[in-house]
PDB file of C-alpha atoms in Angstrom:
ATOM      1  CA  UNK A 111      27.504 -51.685 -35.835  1.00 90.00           C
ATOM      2  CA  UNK A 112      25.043 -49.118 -37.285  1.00 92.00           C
ATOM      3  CA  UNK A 113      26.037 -50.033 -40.736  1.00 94.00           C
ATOM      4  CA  UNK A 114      25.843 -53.821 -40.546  1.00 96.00           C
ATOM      5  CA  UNK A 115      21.857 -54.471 -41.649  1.00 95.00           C
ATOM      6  CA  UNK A 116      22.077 -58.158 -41.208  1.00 95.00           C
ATOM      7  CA  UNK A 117      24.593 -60.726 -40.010  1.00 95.00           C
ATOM      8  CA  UNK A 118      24.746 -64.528 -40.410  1.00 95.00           C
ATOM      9  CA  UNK A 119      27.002 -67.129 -39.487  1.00 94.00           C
ATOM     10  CA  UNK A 120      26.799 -70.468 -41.837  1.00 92.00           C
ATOM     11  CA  UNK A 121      28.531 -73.833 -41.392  1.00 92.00           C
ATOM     12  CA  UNK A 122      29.481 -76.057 -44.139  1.00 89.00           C
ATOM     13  CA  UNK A 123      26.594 -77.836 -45.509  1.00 89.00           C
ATOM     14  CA  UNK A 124      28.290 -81.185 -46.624  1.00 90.00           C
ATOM     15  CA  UNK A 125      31.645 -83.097 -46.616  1.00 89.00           C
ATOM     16  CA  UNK A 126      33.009 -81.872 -49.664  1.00 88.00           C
ATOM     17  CA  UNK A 127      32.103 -77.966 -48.407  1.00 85.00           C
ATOM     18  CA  UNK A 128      33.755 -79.226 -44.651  1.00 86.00           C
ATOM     19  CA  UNK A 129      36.957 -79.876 -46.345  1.00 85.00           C
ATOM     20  CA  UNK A 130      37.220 -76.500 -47.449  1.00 83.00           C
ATOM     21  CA  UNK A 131      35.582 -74.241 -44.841  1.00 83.00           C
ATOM     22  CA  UNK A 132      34.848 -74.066 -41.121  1.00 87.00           C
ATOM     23  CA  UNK A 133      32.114 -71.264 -41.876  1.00 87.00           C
ATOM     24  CA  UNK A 134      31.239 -68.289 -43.410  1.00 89.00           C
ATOM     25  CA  UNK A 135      30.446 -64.672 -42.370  1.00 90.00           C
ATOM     26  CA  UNK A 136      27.527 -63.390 -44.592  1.00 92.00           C
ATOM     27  CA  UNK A 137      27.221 -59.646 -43.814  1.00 94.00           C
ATOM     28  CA  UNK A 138      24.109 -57.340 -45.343  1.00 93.00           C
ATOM     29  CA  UNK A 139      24.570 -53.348 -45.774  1.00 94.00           C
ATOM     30  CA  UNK A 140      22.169 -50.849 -47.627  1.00 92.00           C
ATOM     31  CA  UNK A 141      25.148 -49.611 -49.912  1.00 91.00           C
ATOM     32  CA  UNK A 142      28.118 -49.415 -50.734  1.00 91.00           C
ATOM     33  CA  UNK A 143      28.420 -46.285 -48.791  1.00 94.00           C
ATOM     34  CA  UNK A 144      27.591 -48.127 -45.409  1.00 95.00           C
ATOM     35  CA  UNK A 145      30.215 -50.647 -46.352  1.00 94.00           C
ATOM     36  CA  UNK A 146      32.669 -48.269 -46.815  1.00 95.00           C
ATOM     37  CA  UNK A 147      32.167 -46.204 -43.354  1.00 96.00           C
ATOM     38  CA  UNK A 148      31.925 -49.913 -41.486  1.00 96.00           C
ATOM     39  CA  UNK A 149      35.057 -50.835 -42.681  1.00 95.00           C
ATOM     40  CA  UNK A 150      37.360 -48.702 -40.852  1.00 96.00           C
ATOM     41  CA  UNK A 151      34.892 -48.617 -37.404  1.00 96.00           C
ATOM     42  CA  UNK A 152      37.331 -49.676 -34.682  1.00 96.00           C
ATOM     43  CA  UNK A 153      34.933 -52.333 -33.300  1.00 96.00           C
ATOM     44  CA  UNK A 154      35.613 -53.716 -36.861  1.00 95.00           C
ATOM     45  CA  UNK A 155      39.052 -53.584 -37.309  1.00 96.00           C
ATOM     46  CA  UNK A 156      39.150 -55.013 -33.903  1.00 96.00           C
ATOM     47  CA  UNK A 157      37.271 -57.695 -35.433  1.00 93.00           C
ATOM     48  CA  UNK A 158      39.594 -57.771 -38.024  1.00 93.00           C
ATOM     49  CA  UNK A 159      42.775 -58.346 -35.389  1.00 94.00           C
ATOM     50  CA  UNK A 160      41.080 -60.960 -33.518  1.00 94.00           C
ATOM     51  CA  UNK A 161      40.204 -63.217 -36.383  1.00 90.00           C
ATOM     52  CA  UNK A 162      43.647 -63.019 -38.162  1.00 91.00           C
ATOM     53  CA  UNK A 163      44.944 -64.634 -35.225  1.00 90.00           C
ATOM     54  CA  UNK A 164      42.784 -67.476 -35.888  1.00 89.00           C
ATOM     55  CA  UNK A 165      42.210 -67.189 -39.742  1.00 88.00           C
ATOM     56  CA  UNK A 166      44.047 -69.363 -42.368  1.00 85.00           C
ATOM     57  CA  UNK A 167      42.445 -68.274 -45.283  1.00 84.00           C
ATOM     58  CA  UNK A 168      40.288 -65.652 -46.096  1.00 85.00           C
ATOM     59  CA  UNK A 169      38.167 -64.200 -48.294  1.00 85.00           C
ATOM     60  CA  UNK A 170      35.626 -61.139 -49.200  1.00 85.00           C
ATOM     61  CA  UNK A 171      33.383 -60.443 -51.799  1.00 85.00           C
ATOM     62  CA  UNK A 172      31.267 -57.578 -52.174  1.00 85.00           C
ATOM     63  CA  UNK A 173      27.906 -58.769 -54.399  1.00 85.00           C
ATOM     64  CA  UNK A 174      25.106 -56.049 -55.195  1.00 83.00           C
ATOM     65  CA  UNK A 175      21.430 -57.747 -55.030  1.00 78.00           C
ATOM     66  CA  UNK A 176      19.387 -57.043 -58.214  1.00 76.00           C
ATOM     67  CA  UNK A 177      15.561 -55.968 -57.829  1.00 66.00           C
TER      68      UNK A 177
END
């Protein structure tokens, strides 16, 4: 998606991180503004509906980088 500046996948790094997670979903935008028009993009909320079929627990931060 035009918004999305970078995507990464990661995969726990240890046993005691294993135990918790199965992976994470690290996604990059250039504001807050981009974030806010990718969120309801139908290719993301189809997203969305595909992985709540498969999701047990989630969660989202939003983190601004300083510098």
């Amino acid at each position: 998606l035009p918004q999305v500046r970078d995507a990464r996948v990661g995969l726990p790094a240890d046993a005691e991180a294993k135990r918790s997670w199965d992976l994470s979903l690290v996604l990059r935008f250039d504001d807050l503004a981009a974030i806010e028009a990718y969120l309801p993009h139908p290719d993301h909320q189809a997203f969305v509906r595909y992985m709540e079929a498969r999701t047990v627990v989630k969660k989202a931060w939003s983190f601004e980088a300083a510098g």
